[in-house]
PDB file of C-alpha atoms in Angstrom:
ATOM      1  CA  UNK I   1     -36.798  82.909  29.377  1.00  0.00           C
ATOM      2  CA  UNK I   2     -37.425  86.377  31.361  1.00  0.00           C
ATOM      3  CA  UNK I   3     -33.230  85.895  32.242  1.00  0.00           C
ATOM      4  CA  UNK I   4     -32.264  84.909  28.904  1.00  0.00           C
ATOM      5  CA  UNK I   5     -34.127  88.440  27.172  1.00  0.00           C
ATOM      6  CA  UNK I   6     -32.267  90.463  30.046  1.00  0.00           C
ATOM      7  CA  UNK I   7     -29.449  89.659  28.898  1.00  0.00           C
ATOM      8  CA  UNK I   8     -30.220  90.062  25.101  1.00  0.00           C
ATOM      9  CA  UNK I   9     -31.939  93.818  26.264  1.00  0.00           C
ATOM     10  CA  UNK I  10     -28.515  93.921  28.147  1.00  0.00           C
ATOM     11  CA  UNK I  11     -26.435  93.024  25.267  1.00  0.00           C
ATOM     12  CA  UNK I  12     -28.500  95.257  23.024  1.00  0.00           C
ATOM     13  CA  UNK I  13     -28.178  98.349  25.481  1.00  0.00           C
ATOM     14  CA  UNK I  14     -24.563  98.096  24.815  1.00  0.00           C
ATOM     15  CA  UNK I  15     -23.976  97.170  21.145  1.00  0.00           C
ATOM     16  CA  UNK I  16     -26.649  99.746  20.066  1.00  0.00           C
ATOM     17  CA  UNK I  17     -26.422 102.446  22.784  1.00  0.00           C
ATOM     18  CA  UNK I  18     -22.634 102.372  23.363  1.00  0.00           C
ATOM     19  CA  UNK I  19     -21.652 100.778  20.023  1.00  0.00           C
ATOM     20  CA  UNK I  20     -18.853  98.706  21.952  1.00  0.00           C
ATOM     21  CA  UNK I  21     -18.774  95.182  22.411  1.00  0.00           C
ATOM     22  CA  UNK I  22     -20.121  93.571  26.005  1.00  0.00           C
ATOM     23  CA  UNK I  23     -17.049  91.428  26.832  1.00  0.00           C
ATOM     24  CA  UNK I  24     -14.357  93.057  25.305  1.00  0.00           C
ATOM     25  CA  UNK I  25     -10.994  94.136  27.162  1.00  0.00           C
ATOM     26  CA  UNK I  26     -10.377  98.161  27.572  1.00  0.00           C
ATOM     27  CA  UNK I  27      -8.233 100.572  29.184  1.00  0.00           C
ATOM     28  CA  UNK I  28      -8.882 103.605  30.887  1.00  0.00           C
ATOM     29  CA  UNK I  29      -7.294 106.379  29.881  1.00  0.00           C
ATOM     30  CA  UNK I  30      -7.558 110.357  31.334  1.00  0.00           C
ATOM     31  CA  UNK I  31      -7.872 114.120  30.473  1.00  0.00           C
ATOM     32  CA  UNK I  32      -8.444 117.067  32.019  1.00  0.00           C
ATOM     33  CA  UNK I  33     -10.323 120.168  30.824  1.00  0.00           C
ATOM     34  CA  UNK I  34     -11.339 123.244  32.250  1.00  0.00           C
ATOM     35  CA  UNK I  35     -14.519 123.673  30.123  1.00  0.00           C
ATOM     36  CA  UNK I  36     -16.295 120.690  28.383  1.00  0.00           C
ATOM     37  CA  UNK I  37     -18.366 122.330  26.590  1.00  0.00           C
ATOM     38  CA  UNK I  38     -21.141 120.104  27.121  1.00  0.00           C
ATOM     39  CA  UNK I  39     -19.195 116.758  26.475  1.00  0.00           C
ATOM     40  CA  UNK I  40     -21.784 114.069  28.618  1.00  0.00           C
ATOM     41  CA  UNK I  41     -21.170 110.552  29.787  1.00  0.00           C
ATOM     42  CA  UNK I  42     -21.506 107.878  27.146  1.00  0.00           C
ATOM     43  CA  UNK I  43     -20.107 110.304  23.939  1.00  0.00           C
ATOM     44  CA  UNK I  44     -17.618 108.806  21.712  1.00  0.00           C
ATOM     45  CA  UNK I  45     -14.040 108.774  21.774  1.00  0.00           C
ATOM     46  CA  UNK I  46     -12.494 108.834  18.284  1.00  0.00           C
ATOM     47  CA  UNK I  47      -8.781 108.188  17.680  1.00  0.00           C
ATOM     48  CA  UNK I  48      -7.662 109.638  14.122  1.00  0.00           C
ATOM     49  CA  UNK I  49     -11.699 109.671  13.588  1.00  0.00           C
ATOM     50  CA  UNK I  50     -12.552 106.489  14.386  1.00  0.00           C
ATOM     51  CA  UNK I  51     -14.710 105.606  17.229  1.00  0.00           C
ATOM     52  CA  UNK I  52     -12.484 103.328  19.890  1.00  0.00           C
ATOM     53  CA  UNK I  53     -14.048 104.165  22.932  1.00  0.00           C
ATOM     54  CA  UNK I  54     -16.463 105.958  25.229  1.00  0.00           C
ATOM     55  CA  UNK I  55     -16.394 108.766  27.910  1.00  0.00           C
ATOM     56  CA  UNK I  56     -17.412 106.591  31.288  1.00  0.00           C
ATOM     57  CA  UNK I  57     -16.924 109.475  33.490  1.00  0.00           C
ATOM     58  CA  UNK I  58     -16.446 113.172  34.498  1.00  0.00           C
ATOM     59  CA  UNK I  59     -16.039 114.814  37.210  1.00  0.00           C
ATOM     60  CA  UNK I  60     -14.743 117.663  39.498  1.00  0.00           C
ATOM     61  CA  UNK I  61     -11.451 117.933  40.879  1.00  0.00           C
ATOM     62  CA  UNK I  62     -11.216 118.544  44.896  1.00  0.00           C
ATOM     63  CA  UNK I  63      -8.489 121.926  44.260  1.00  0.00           C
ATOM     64  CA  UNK I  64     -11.111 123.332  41.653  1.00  0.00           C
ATOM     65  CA  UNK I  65      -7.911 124.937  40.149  1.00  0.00           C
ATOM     66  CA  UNK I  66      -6.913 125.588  36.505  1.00  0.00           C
ATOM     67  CA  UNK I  67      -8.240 122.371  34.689  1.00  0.00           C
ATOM     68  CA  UNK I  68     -11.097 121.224  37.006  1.00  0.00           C
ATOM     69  CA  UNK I  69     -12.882 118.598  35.486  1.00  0.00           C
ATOM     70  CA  UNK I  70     -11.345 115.065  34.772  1.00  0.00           C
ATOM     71  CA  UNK I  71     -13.389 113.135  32.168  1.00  0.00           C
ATOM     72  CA  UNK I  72     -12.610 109.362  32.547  1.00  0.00           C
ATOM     73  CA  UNK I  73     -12.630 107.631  29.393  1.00  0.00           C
ATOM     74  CA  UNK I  74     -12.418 103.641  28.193  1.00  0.00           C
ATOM     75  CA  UNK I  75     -10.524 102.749  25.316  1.00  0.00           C
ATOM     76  CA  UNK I  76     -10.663  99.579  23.297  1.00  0.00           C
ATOM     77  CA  UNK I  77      -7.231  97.768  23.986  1.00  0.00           C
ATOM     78  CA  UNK I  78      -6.422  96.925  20.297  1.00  0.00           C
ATOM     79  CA  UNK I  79      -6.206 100.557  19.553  1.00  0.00           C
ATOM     80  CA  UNK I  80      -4.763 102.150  22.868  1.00  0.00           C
ATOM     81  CA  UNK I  81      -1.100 101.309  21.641  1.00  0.00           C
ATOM     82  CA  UNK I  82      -1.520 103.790  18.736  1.00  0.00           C
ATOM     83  CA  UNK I  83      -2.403 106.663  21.661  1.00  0.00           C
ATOM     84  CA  UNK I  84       1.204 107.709  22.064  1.00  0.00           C
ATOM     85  CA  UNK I  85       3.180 110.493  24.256  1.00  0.00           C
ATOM     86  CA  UNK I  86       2.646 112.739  21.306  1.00  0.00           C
ATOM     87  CA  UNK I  87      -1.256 112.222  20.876  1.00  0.00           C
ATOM     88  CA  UNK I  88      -3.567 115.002  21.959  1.00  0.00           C
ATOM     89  CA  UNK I  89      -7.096 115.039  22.972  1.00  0.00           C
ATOM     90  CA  UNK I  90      -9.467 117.672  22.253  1.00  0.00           C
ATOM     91  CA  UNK I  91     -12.989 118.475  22.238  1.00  0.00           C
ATOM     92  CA  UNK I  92     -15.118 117.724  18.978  1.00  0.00           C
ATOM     93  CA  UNK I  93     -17.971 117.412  17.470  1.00  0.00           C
ATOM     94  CA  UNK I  94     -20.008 115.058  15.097  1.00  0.00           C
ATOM     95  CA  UNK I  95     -20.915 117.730  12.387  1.00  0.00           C
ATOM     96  CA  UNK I  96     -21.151 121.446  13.508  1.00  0.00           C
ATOM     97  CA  UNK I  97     -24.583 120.968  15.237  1.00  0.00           C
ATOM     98  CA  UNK I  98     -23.983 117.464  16.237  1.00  0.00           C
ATOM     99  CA  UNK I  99     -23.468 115.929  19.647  1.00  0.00           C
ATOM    100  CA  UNK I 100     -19.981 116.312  21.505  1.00  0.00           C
ATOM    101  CA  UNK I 101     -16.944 113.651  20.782  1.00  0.00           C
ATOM    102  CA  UNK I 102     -13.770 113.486  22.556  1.00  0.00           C
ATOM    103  CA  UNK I 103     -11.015 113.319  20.145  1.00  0.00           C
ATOM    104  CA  UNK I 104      -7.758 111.679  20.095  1.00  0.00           C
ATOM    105  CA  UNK I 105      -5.177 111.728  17.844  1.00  0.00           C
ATOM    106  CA  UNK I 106      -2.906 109.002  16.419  1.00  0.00           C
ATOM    107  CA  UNK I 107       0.777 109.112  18.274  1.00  0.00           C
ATOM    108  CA  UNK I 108       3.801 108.562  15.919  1.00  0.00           C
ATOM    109  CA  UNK I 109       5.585 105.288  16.347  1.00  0.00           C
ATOM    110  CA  UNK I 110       9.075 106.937  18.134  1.00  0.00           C
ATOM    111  CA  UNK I 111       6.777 107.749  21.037  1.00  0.00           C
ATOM    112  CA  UNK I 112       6.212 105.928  23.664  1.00  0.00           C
ATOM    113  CA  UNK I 113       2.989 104.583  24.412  1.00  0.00           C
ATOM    114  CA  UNK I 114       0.482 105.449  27.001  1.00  0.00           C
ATOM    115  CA  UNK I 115       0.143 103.160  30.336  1.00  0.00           C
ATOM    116  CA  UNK I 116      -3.518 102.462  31.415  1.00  0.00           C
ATOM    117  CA  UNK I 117      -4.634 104.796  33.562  1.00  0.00           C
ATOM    118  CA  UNK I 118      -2.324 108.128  32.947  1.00  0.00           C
ATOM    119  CA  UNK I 119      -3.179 111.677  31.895  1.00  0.00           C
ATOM    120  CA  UNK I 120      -3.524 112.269  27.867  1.00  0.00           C
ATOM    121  CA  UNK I 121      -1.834 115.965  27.536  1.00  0.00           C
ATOM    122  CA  UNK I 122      -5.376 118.051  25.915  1.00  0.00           C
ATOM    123  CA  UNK I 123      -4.660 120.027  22.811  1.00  0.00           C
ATOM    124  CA  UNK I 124      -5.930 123.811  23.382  1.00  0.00           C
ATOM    125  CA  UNK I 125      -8.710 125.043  20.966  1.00  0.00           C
ATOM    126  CA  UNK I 126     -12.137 123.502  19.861  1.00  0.00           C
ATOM    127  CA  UNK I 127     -14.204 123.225  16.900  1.00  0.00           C
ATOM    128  CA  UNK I 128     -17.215 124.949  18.672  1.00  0.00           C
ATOM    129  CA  UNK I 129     -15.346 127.928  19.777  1.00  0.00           C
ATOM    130  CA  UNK I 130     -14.123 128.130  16.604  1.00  0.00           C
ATOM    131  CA  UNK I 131     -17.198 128.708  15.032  1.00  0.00           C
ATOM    132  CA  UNK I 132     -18.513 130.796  17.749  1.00  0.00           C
ATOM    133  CA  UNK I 133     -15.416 132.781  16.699  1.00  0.00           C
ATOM    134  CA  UNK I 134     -16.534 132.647  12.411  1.00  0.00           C
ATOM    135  CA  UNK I 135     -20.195 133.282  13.803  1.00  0.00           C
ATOM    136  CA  UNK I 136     -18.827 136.492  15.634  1.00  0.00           C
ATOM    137  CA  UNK I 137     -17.117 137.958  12.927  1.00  0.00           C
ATOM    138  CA  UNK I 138     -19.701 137.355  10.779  1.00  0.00           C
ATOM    139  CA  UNK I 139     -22.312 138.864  13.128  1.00  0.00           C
ATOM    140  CA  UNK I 140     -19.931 142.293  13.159  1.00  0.00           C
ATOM    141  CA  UNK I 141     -19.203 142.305   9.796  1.00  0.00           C
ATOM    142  CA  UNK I 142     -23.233 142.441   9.287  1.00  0.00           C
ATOM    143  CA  UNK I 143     -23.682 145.025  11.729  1.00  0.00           C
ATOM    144  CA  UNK I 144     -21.611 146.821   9.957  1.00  0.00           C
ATOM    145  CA  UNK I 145     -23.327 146.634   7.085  1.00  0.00           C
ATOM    146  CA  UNK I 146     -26.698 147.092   8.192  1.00  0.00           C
ATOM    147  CA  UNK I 147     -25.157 150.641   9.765  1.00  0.00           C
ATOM    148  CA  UNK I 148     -23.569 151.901   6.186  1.00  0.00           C
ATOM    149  CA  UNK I 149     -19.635 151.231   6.923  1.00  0.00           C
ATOM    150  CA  UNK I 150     -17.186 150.022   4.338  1.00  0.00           C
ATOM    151  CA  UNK I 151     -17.711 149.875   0.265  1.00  0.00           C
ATOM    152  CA  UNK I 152     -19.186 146.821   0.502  1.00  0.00           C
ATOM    153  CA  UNK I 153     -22.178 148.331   2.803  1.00  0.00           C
ATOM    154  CA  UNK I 154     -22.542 150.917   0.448  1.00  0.00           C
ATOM    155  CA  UNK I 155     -23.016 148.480  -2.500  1.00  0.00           C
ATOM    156  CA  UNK I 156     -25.893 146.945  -0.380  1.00  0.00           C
ATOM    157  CA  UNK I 157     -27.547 149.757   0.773  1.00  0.00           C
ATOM    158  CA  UNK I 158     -27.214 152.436  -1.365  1.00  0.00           C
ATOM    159  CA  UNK I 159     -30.112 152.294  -4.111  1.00  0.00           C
ATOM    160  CA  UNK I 160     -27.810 154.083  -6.536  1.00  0.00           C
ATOM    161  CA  UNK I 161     -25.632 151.209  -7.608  1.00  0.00           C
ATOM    162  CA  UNK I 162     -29.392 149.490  -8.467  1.00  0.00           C
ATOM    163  CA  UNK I 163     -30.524 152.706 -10.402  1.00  0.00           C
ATOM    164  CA  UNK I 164     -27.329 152.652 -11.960  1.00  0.00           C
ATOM    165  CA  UNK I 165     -27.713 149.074 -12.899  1.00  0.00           C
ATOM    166  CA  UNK I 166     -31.359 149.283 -14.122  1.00  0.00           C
ATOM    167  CA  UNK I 167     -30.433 152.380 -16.770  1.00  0.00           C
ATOM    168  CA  UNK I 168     -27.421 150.684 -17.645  1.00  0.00           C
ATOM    169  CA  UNK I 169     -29.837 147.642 -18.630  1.00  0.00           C
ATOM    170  CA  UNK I 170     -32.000 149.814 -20.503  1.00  0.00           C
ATOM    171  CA  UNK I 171     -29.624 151.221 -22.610  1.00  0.00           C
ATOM    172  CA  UNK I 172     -28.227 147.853 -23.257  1.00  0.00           C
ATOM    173  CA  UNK I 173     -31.619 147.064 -24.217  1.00  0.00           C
ATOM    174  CA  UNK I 174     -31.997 149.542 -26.475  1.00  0.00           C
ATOM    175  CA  UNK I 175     -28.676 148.782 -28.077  1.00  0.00           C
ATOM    176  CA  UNK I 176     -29.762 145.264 -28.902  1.00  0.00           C
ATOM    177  CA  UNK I 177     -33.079 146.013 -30.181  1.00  0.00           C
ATOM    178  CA  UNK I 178     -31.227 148.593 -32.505  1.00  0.00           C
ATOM    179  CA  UNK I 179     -29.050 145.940 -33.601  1.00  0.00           C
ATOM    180  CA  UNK I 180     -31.626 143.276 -34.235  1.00  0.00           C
ATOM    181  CA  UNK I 181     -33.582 146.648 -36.162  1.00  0.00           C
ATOM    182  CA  UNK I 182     -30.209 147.109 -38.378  1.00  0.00           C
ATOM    183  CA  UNK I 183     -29.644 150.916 -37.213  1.00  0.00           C
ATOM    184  CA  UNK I 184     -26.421 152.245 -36.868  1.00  0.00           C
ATOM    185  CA  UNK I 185     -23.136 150.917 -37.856  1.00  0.00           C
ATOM    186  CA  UNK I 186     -22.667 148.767 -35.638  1.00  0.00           C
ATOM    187  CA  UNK I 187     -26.260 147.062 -36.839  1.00  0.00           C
ATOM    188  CA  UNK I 188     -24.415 146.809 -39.958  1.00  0.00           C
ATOM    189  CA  UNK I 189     -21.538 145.082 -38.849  1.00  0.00           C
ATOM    190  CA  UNK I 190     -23.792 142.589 -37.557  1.00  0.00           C
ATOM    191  CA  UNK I 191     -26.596 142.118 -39.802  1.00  0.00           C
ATOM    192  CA  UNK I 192     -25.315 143.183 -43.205  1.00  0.00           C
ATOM    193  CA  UNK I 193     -23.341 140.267 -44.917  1.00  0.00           C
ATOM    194  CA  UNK I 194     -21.379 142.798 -47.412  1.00  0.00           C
ATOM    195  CA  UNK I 195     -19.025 143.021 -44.921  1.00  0.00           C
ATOM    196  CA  UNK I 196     -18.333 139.287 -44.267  1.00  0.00           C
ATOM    197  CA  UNK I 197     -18.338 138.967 -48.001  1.00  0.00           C
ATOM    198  CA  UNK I 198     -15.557 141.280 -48.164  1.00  0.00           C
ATOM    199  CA  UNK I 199     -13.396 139.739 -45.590  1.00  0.00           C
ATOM    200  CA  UNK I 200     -14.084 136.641 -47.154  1.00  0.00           C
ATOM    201  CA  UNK I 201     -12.851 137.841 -50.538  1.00  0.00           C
ATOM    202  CA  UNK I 202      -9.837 140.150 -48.656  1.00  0.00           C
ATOM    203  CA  UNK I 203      -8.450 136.529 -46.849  1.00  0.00           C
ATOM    204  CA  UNK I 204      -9.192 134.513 -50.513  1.00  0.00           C
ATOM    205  CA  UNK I 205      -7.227 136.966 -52.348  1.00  0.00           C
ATOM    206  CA  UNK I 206      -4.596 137.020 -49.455  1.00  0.00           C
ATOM    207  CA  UNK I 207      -4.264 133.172 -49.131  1.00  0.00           C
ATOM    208  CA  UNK I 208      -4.125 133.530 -53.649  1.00  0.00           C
ATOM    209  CA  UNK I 209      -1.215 136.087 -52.807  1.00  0.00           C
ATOM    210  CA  UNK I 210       0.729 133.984 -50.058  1.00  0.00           C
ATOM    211  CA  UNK I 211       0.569 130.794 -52.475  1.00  0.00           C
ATOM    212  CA  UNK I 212       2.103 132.984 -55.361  1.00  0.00           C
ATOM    213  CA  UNK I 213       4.554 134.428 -53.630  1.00  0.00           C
ATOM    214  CA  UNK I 214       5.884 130.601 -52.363  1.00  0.00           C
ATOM    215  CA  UNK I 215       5.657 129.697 -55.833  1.00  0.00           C
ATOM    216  CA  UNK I 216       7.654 132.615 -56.414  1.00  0.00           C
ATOM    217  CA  UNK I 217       6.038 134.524 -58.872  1.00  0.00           C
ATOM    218  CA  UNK I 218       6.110 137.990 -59.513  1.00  0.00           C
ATOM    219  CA  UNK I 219       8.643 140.197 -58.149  1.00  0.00           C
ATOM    220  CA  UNK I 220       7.587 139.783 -54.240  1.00  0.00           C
ATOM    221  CA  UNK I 221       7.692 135.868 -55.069  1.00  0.00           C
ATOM    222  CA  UNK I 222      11.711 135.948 -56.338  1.00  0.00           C
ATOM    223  CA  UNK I 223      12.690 138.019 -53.279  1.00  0.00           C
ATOM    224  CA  UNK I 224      11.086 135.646 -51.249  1.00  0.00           C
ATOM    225  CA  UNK I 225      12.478 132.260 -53.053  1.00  0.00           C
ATOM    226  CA  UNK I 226      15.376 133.417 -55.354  1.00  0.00           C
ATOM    227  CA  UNK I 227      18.971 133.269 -53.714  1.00  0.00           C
ATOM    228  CA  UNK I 228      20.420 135.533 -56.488  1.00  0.00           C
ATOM    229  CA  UNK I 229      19.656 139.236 -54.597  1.00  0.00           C
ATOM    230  CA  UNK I 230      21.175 137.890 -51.415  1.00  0.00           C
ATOM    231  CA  UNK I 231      24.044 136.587 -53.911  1.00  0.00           C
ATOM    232  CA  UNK I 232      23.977 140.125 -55.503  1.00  0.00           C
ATOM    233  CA  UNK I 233      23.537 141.955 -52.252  1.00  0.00           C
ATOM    234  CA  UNK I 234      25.860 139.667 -50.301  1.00  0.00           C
ATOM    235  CA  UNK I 235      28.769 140.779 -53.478  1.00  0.00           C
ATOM    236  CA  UNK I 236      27.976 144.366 -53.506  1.00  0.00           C
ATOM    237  CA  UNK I 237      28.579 144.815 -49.577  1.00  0.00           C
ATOM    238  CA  UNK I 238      31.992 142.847 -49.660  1.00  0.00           C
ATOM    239  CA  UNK I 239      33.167 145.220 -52.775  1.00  0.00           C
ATOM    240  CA  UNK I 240      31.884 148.457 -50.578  1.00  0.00           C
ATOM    241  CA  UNK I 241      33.562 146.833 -47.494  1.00  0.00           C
ATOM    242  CA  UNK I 242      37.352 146.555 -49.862  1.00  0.00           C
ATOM    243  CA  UNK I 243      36.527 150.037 -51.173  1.00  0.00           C
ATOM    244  CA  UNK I 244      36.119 151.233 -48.106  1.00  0.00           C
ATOM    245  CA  UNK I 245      39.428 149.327 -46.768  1.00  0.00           C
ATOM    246  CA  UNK I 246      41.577 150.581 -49.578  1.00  0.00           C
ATOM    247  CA  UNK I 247      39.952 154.427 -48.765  1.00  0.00           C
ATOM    248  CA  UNK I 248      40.836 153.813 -45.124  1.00  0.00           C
ATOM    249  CA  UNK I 249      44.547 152.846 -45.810  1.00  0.00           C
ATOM    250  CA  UNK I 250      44.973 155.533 -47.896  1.00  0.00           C
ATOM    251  CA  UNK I 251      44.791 154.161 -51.698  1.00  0.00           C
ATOM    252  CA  UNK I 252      43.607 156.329 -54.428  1.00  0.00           C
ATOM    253  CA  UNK I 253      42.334 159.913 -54.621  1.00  0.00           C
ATOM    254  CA  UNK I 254      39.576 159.164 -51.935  1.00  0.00           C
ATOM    255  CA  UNK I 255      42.212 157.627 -50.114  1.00  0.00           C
ATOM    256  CA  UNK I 256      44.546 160.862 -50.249  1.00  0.00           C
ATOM    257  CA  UNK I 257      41.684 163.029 -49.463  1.00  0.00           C
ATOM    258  CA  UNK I 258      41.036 161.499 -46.658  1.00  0.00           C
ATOM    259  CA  UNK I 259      44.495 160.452 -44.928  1.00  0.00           C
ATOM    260  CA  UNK I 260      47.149 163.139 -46.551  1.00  0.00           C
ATOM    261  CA  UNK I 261      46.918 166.441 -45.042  1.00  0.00           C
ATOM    262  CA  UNK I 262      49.454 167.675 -47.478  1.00  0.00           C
ATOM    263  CA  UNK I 263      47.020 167.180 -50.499  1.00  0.00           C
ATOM    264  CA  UNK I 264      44.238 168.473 -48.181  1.00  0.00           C
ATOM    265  CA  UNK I 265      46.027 171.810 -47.419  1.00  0.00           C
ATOM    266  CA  UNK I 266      46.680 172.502 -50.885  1.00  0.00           C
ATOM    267  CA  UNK I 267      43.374 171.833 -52.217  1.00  0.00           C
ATOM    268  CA  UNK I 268      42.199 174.249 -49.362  1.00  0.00           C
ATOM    269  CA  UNK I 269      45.043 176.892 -50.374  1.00  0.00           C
ATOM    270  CA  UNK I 270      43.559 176.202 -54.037  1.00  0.00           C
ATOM    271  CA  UNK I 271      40.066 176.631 -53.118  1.00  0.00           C
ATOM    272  CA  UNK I 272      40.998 179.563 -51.628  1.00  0.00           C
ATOM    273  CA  UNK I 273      42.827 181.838 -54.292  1.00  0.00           C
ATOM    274  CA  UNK I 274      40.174 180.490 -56.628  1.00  0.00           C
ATOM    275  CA  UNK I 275      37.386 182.417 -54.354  1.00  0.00           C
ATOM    276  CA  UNK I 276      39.555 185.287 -54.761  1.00  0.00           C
ATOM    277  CA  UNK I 277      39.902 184.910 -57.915  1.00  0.00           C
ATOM    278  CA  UNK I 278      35.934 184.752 -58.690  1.00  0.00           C
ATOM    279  CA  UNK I 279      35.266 187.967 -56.484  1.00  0.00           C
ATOM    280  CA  UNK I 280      37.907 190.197 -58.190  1.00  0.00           C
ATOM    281  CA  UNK I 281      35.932 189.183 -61.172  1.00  0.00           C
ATOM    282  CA  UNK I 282      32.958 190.221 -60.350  1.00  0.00           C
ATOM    283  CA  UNK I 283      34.406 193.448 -58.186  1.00  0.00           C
ATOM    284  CA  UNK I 284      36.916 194.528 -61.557  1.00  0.00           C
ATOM    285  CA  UNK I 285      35.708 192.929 -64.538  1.00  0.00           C
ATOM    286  CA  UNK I 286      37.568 194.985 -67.012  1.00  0.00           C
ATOM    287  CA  UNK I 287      40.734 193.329 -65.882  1.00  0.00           C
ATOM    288  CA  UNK I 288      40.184 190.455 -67.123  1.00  0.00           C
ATOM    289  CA  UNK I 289      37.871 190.999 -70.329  1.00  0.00           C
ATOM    290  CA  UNK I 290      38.339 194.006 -72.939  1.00  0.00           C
ATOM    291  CA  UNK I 291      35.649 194.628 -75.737  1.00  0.00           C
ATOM    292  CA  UNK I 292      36.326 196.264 -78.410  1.00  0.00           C
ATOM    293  CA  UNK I 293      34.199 196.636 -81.434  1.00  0.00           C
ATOM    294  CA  UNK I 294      36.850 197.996 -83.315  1.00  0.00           C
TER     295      UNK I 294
END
C-alpha cells in the first residue's frame, strides 16, 4: 500500500506539476541564450502556443562567451516533427506578469526537421524587454509632463484650459436657461411654435405648388409638361440659324452689307456728303431756304 501511493504521489507530481505524461516518449532539444531573463527549470515549452514540453535544464557554458547559458529542454515526440530548420525559440511569458515560457514556433513543411539533440537557432527580442521598453517611454513621456514640456503638458498643468472650461460652461448655462426662459431669438426659434407653423404651411403650399405644376397647370405647369415651346423654340432657332446662313453667304440687303465692300463704300461715301450736307445747313441756311412775305 505505502509503494502503491508513491507511485500515485509520483504520478501526480508529474501530471499536475509538469502537466506531461509519466511514460511518454520525448526528445531533447537545445538553445542557447545569453540572458534568460529568469526562465527556471520545469517552465513550459510552447510550440505555436501550445504547451509540448518542459525546460529540464540550464546551465553555463565552459567559454562563458557570447551566448552562455544552454537551457536543455524535452519535447513531446508527436509534436517535435513540426519544430523545423525555420522554427525559432524565444523567451515568453504567460500574460505580462506571468511566469517565464520558452517559446517555439511552428517550422514550415519545406524545412527540414530537427534531429534530437541539436541547437534550435533563438529568435532575438522578448516580450519582457519589450515592455520594459513601452514602460520606459511611458515613464519619460510623464516626466515630461510633470516638468511642463510639450502642448499636451500644458493642457495638464496649466489651470487656464480648466478656467477656460468652467466659464465656457457657465455661459452655456446661461444660454440654456435663457432658452428654456424664451429670451432672445434664438428662445424663439425654439420655444415659439409660429415658426414651425410657418414652415409647415411654406412646405404644404410648396408640395400644393410642385403637384400643380406636374399636373401642368398654370403657366410654370405648361413649361414644365407642354412640348409645344420646345417645338416653338426648337423652330425659331433653325429659322435664325437659315437667316443667319443666307446673311453669311451673302443673300439679301443684310447679306450685301455685310459681304460687298462695294455697297459698303458707297453707303460710307453717302453717309458722308450727307454730313456735309447737314452742316452747311446749319453753317448757311439761306442757301437753301428763302422767305419772303411778299
Amino acid at each position: 500500500m505505502i509503494a502503491l501511493g508513491l507511485v500515485i504521489i509520483f504520478s501526480a507530481f508529474f501530471i499536475i506539476g509538469g502537466k506531461d505524461g509519466l511514460f511518454s516518449k520525448r526528445y531533447k532539444l537545445y538553445a542557447r541564450f545569453d540572458n534568460i531573463q529568469g526562465l527556471t527549470i520545469g517552465a513550459p515549452v510552447r510550440l505555436g502556443g501550445w504547451k509540448v514540453g518542459t525546460v529540464n535544464s540550464i546551465e553555463f557554458t565552459d567559454d562563458a562567451k557570447g551566448e552562455a547559458i544552454i537551457i536543455m529542454m524535452t519535447i513531446d515526440y508527436k509534436s517535435f516533427i513540426r519544430i523545423r530548420e525555420d522554427s525559432r525559440a524565444r523567451l515568453g511569458s504567460m500574460g505580462l506578469l506571468g511566469d517565464r515560457t520558452l517559446d517555439i514556433s511552428l517550422g514550415s513543411p519545406e524545412f527540414r526537421p530537427l534531429a534530437p539533440g541539436e541547437f534550435i537557432p533563438v529568435q532575438s527580442g522578448d516580450v519582457i524587454k519589450d515592455v520594459e521598453a513601452i514602460a520606459s517611454n511611458a515613464k519619460e513621456i510623464s516626466q515630461k509632463i510633470n516638468e511642463g514640456d510639450g502642448s499636451f503638458s500644458k493642457i495638464i498643468n496649466d489651470p487656464r484650459l480648466y478656467t477656460n472650461i468652467d466659464s465656457l460652461l457657465l455661459i452655456w448655462t446661461d444660454i440654456s436657461n435663457k432658452i428654456n426662459m424664451g429670451e432672445g431669438n434664438v428662445a424663439k426659434l425654439f420655444n415659439d411654435p409660429k415658426l414651425y407653423n410657418n414652415v409647415n404651411l411654406f412646405l404644404k403650399k410648396s408640395n400644393e405648388l410642385m403637384d400643380n405644376v406636374n399636373a401642368g397647370q398654370g403657366t410654370l405647369g405648361k413649361l414644365a409638361t407642354d412640348d409645344k415651346l420646345y417645338t416653338h423654340t426648337d423652330s425659331l432657332l433653325a429659322q435664325l440659324n437659315t437667316t443667319l446662313e443666307k446673311i453669311n453667304s451673302g443673300e439679301g440687303t443684310m447679306g450685301q452689307l455685310m459681304v460687298n465692300q462695294d455697297l459698303y463704300m458707297k453707303l460710307d461715301k453717302t453717309l458722308g456728303s450727307l454730313d456735309s450736307l447737314l452742316i452747311d445747313l446749319r453753317e448757311n441756311p439761306g442757301r437753301y431756304v428763302k422767305l419772303s412775305l411778299f
